Coordinates of C-alpha atoms and ligand atoms in Angstrom, one line a residue:
X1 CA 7.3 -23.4 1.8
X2 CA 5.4 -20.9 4.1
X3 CA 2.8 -18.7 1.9
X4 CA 4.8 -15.3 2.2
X5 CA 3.1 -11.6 1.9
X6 CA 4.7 -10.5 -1.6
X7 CA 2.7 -8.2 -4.1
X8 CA 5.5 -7.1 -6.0
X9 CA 4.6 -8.1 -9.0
X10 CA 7.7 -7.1 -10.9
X11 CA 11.2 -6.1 -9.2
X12 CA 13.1 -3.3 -11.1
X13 CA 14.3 -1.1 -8.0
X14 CA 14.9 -1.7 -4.5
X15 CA 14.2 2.3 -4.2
X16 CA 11.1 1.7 -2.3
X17 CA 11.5 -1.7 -0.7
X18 CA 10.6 -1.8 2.7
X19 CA 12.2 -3.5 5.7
X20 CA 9.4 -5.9 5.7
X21 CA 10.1 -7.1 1.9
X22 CA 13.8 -7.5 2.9
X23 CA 13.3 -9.8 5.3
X24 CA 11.1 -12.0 3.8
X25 CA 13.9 -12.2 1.1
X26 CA 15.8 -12.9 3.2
X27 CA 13.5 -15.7 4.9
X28 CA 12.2 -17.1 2.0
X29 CA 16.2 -16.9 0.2
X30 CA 17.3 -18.9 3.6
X31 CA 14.3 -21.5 2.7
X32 CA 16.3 -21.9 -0.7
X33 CA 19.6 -22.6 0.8
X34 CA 18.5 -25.7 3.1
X35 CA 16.8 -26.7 -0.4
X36 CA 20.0 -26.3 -2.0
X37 CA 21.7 -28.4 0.3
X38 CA 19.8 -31.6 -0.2
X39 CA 21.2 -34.5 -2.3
X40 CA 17.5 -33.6 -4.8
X41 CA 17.9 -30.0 -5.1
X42 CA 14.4 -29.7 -7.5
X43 CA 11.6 -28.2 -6.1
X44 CA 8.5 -28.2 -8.0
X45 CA 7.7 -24.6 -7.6
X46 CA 7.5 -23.3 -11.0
X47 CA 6.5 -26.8 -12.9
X48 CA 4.9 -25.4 -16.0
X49 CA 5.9 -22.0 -16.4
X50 CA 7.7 -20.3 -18.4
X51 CA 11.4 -18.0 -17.0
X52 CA 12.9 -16.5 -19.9
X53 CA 16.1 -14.7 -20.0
X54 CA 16.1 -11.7 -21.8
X55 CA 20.1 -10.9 -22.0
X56 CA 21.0 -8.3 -24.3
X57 CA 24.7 -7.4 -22.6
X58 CA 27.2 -9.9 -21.7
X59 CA 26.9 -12.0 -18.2
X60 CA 28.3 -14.5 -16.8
X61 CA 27.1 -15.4 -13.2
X62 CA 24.0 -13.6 -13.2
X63 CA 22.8 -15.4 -16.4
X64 CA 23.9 -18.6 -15.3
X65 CA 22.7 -17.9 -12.0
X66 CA 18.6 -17.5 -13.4
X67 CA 19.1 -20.0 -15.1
X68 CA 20.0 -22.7 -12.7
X69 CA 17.1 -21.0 -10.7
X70 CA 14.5 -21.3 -12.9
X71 CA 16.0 -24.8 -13.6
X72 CA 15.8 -26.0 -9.6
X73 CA 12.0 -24.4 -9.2
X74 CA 11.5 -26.7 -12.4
X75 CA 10.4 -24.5 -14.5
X76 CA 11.3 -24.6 -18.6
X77 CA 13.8 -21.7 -19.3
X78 CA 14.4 -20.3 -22.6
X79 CA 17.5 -17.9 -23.0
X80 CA 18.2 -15.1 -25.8
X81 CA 21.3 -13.7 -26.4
X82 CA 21.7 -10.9 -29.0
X83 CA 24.1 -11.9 -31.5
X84 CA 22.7 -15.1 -32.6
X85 CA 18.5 -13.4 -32.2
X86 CA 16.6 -11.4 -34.9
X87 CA 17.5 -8.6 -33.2
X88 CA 21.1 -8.7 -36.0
X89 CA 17.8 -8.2 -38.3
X90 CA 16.3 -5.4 -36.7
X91 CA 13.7 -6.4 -34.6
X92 CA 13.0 -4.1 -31.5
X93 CA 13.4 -5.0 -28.0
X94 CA 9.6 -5.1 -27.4
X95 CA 8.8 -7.1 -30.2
X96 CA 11.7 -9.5 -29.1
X97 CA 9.8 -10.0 -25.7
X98 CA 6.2 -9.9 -27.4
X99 CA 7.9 -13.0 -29.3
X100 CA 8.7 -14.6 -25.8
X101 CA 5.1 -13.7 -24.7
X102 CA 3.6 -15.4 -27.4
X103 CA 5.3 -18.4 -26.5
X104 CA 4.2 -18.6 -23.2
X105 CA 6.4 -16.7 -20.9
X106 CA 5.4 -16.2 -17.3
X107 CA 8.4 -14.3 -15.8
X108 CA 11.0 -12.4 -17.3
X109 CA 14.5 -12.0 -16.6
X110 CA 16.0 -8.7 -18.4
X111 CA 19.2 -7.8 -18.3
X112 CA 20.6 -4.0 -20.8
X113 CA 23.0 -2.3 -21.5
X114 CA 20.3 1.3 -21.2
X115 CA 18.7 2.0 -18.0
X116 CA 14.8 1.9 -18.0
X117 CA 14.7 -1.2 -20.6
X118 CA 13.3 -4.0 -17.9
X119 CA 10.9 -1.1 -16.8
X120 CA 9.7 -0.6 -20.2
X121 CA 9.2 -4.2 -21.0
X122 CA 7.3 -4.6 -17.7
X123 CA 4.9 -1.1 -18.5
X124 CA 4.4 -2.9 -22.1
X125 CA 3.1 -6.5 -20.4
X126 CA 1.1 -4.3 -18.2
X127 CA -0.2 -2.8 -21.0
X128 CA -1.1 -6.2 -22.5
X129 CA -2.6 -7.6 -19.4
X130 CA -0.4 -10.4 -20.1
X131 CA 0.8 -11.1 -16.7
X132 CA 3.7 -11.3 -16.8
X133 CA 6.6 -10.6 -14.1
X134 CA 9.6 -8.7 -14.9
X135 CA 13.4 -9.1 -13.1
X136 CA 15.7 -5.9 -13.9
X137 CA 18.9 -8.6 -13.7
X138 CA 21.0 -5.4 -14.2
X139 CA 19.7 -2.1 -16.5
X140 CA 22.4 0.7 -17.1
X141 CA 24.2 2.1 -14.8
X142 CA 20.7 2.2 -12.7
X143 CA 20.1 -1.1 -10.4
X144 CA 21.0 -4.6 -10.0
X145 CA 18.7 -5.6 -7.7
X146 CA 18.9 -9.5 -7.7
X147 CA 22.6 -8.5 -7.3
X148 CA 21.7 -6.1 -3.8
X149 CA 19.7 -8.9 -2.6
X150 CA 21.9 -12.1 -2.5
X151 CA 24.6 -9.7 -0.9
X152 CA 22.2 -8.6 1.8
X153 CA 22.1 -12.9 2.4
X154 CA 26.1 -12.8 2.4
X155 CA 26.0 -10.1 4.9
X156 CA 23.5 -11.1 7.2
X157 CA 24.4 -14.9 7.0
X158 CA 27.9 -13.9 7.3
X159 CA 26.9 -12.4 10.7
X160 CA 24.4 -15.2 11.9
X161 CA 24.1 -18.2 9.4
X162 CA 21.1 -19.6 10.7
X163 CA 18.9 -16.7 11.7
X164 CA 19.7 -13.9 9.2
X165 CA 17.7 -10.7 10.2
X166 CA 18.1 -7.2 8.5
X167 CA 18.8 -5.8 12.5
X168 CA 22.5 -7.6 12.6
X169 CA 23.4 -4.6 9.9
X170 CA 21.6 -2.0 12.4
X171 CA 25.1 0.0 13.1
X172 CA 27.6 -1.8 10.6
X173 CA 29.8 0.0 8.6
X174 CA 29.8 -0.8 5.2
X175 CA 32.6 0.6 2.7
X176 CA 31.7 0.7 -1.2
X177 CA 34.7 1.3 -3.0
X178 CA 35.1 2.1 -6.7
X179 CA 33.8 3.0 -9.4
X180 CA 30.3 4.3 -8.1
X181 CA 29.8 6.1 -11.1
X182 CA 28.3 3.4 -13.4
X183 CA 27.3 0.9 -10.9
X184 CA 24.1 -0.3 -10.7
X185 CA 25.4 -2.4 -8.0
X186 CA 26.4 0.3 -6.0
X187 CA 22.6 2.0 -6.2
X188 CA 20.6 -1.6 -5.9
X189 CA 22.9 -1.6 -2.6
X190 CA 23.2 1.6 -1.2
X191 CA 18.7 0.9 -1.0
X192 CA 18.7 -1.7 0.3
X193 CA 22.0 -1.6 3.1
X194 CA 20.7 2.1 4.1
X195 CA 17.4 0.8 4.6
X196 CA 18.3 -1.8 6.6
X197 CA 20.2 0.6 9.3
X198 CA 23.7 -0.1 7.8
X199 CA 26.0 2.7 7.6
X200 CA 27.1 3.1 4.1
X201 CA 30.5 4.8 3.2
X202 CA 31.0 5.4 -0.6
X203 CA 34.8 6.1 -1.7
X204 CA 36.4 6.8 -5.3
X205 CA 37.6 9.2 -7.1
X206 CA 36.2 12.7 -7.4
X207 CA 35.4 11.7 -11.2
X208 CA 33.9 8.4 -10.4
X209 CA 31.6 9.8 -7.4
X210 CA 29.7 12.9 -7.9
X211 CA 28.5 15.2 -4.8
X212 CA 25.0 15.3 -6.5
X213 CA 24.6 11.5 -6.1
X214 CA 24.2 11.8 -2.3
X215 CA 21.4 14.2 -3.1
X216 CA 19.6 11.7 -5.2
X217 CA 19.6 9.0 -2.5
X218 CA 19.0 11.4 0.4
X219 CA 15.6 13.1 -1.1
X220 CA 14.4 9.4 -1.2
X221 CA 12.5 8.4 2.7
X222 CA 12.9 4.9 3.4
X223 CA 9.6 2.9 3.3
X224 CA 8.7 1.7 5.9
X225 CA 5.4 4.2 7.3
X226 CA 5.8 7.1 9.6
X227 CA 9.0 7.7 12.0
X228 CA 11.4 6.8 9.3
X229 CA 14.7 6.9 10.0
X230 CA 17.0 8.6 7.4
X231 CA 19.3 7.0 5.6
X232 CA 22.9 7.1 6.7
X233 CA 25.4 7.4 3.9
X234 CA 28.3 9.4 3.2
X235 CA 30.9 10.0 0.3
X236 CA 34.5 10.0 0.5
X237 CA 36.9 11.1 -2.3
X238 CA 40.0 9.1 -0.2
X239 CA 40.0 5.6 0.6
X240 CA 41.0 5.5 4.4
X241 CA 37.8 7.6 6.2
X242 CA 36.0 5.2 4.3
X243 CA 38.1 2.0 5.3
X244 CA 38.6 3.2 9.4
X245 CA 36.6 0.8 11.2
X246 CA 34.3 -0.9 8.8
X247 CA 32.8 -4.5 9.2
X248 CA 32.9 -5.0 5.2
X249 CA 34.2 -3.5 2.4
X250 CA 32.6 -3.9 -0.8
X251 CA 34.8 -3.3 -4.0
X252 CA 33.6 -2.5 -7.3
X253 CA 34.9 -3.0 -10.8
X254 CA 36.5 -0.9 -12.9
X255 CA 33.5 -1.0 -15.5
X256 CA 35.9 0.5 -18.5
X257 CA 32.8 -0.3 -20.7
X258 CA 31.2 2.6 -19.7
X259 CA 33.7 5.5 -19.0
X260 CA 33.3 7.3 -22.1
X261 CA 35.8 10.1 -21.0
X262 CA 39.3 10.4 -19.4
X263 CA 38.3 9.6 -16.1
X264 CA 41.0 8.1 -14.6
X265 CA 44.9 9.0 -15.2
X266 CA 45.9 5.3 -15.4
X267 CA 44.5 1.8 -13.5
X268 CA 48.2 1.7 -11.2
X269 CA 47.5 5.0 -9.9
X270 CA 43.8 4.0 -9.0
X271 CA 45.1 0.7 -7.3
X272 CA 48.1 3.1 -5.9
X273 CA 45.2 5.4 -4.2
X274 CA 42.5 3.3 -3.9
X275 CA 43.0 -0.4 -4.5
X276 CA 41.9 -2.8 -1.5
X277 CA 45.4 -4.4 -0.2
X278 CA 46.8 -5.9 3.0
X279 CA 48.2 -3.1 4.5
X280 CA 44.9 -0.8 4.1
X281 CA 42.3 -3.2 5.7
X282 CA 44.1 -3.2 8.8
X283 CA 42.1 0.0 9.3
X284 CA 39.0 -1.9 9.6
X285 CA 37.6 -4.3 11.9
X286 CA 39.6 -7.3 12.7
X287 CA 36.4 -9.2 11.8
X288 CA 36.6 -7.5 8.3
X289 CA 35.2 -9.1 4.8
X290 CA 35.2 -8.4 1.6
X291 CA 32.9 -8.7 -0.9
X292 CA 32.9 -8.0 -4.6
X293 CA 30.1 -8.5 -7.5
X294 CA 32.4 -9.5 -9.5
X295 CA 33.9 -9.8 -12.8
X296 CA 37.2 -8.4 -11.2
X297 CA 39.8 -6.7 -12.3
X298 CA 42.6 -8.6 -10.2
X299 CA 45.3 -6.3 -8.6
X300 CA 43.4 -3.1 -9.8
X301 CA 40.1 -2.5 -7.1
X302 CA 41.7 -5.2 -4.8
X303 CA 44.7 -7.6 -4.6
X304 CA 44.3 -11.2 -5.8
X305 CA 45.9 -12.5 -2.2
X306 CA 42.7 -10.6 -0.7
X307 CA 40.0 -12.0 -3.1
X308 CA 41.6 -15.8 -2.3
X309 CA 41.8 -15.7 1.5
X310 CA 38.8 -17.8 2.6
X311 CA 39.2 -15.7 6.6
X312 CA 38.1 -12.3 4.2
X313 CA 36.8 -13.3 0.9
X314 CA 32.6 -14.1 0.6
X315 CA 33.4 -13.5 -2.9
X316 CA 32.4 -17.2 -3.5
X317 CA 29.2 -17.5 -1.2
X318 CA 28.1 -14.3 -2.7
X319 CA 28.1 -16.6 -6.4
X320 CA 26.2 -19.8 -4.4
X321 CA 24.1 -17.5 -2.5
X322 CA 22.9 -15.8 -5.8
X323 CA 20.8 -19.2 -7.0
X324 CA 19.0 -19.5 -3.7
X325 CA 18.1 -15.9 -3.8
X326 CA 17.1 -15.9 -7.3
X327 CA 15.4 -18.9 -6.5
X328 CA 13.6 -17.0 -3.7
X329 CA 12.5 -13.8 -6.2
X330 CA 11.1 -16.0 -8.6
X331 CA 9.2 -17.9 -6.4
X332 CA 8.1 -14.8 -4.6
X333 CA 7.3 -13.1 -8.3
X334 CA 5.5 -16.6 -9.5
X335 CA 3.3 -16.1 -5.7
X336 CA 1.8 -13.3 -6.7
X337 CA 1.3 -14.0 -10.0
X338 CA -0.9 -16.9 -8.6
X339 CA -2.8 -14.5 -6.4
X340 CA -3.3 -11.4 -8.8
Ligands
NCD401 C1 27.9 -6.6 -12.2 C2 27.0 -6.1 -13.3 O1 27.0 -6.6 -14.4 O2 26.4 -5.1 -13.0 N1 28.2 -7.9 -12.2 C3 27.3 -8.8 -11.8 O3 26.2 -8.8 -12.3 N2 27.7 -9.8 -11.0 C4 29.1 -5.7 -11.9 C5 30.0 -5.4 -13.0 O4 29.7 -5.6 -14.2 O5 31.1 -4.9 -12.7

């Protein structure tokens, strides 16, 4: 594996990645892939170290997902989940990953239900000198940026397998459709997709998209030195502006969890106004896909025909490309650990 320049020593936000650390994701995640694809899929990146997963809200295939990539860079993994921890006794979440530090822990992978959490944990092991990486594998309704990452592979491989750049997104139009609101998917990606020259065309419901959110993303340059171009992103409160003429649509869940309030008069009227179906992507470009983080909500943010047809869906590679790129951000995190 070629030595890449990485001094990200924890990933929490993709707020101030540069084009340069995309594309060596993207290199290094591509690296991961052809690894993947051998009959021995071990590597012996991480021998020795520790990746724990720090889960304290339900996951399926981004837990899994660490795990199997901590498991293929050979590392040993240990994995906490809250209900069966001394948490149930009252132990705080810094002493939780103290415990985990004690034990040997060299990276860790957080995932809470309160935005800010990984970002504490990683200000603590700072604190401590103790070395240790942290992974934000989903905090809040702030970022998800393992999540942002392996779609950015499903994108750009989707466009050129072998050679994925961030310029084949220079120009695209990207629809994110849903429930903006609470989704840390929605911010890790609106980064990183903006940043890579993507046009990036948010649609929901006045309720689930607030003016003021374009505000937050627009005071924020892109990093990449002087000359920078702004980012181009745009809210819609109707589906079809969003939908004319975009190369991929991405749709979000419904994340019910969260809506503490009235914010929707009923799921049928949302898929009535703003669900992905047949009929509506035939506004987009004939080459249109569709992606989706996933867990759905089938028939409500988009129609189970859609999410099955192999011609639209990366709904799938988005799951296998998510071990190659979590592969990749461990490997990159464990780089600079070895150089710090
Ligand atoms: C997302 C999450 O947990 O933020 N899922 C995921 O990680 N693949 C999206 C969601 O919960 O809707």
């Amino acid at each position: 594996m070629a030595e890449a320049a990485w001094n990200r020593h924890h990933i929490i936000s993709l707020e101030d990645f540069t084009p340069h650390d995309y594309e060596t994701v993207l290199k290094t995640t591509l690296s991961f892939r052809e690894v993947l694809s051998r009959r021995n899929k071990k590597v012996p990146t991480l021998q020795g170290r520790v990746v724990t997963n720090l889960f304290f809200e339900p996951s399926t295939r981004t837990r899994s997902s660490f795990e199997l990539a901590a498991k293929r860079l050979s590392a040993d993994t240990l994995n906490f989940s809250p209900s069966t921890s001394s948490l149930t006794k009252g132990e705080t979440i810094l002493d939780t990953a103290k415990t985990y530090l004690a034990m040997g822990t060299d990276l860790m992978v957080v995932r809470h239900s309160k935005a800010g959490v990984p970002a504490t944990i990683a200000q603590e092991m700072d604190r401590l000198k103790a070395g240790v990486g942290v992974l934000n594998a989903g905090d809040g309704q702030h970022e998800h940026p393992s999540q942002a990452l392996l779609d950015l592979f499903t994108l750009c491989t989707s466009l050129e397998s072998d050679t994925p750049t961030i310029d084949l997104l220079k120009g695209k139009k990207i629809a994110i459709v849903g429930d903006i609101l609470h989704s840390r998917v929605a911010r890790s990606n609106v980064w990183s997709l903006t940043a890579c020259g993507a046009e990036v065309h948010l649609a929901a419901p006045p309720t689930l998209l607030p003016k003021q959110l374009l505000a937050a993303f627009q005071n924020s340059p892109i990093e990449n030195g002087a000359g920078a171009p702004e980012r181009r992103l745009f809210l819609h409160w109707q589906l079809e502006p969003a939908l004319a003429g975009a190369d991929f649509i991405m749709a979000l869940r419904l994340q019910r969890e969260r809506m503490t309030q009235h914010l929707l008069p009923s799921l049928r009227e949302y898929h009535q106004r703003y669900g992905i179906t047949r009929d509506r992507i035939a506004r987009c470009q004939p080459t249109v896909k569709l992606l989706h983080p996933g867990p759905t909500n089938r028939g409500v943010e988009i129609t189970s025909d859609l999410m099955d047809d192999p011609e639209l869906s990366l709904v799938a590679k988005q799951v296998t490309n998510g071990v190659a790129t979590r592969m990749a951000l461990l490997y990159l995190m464990g780089q600079s650990q070895k150089s710090s």
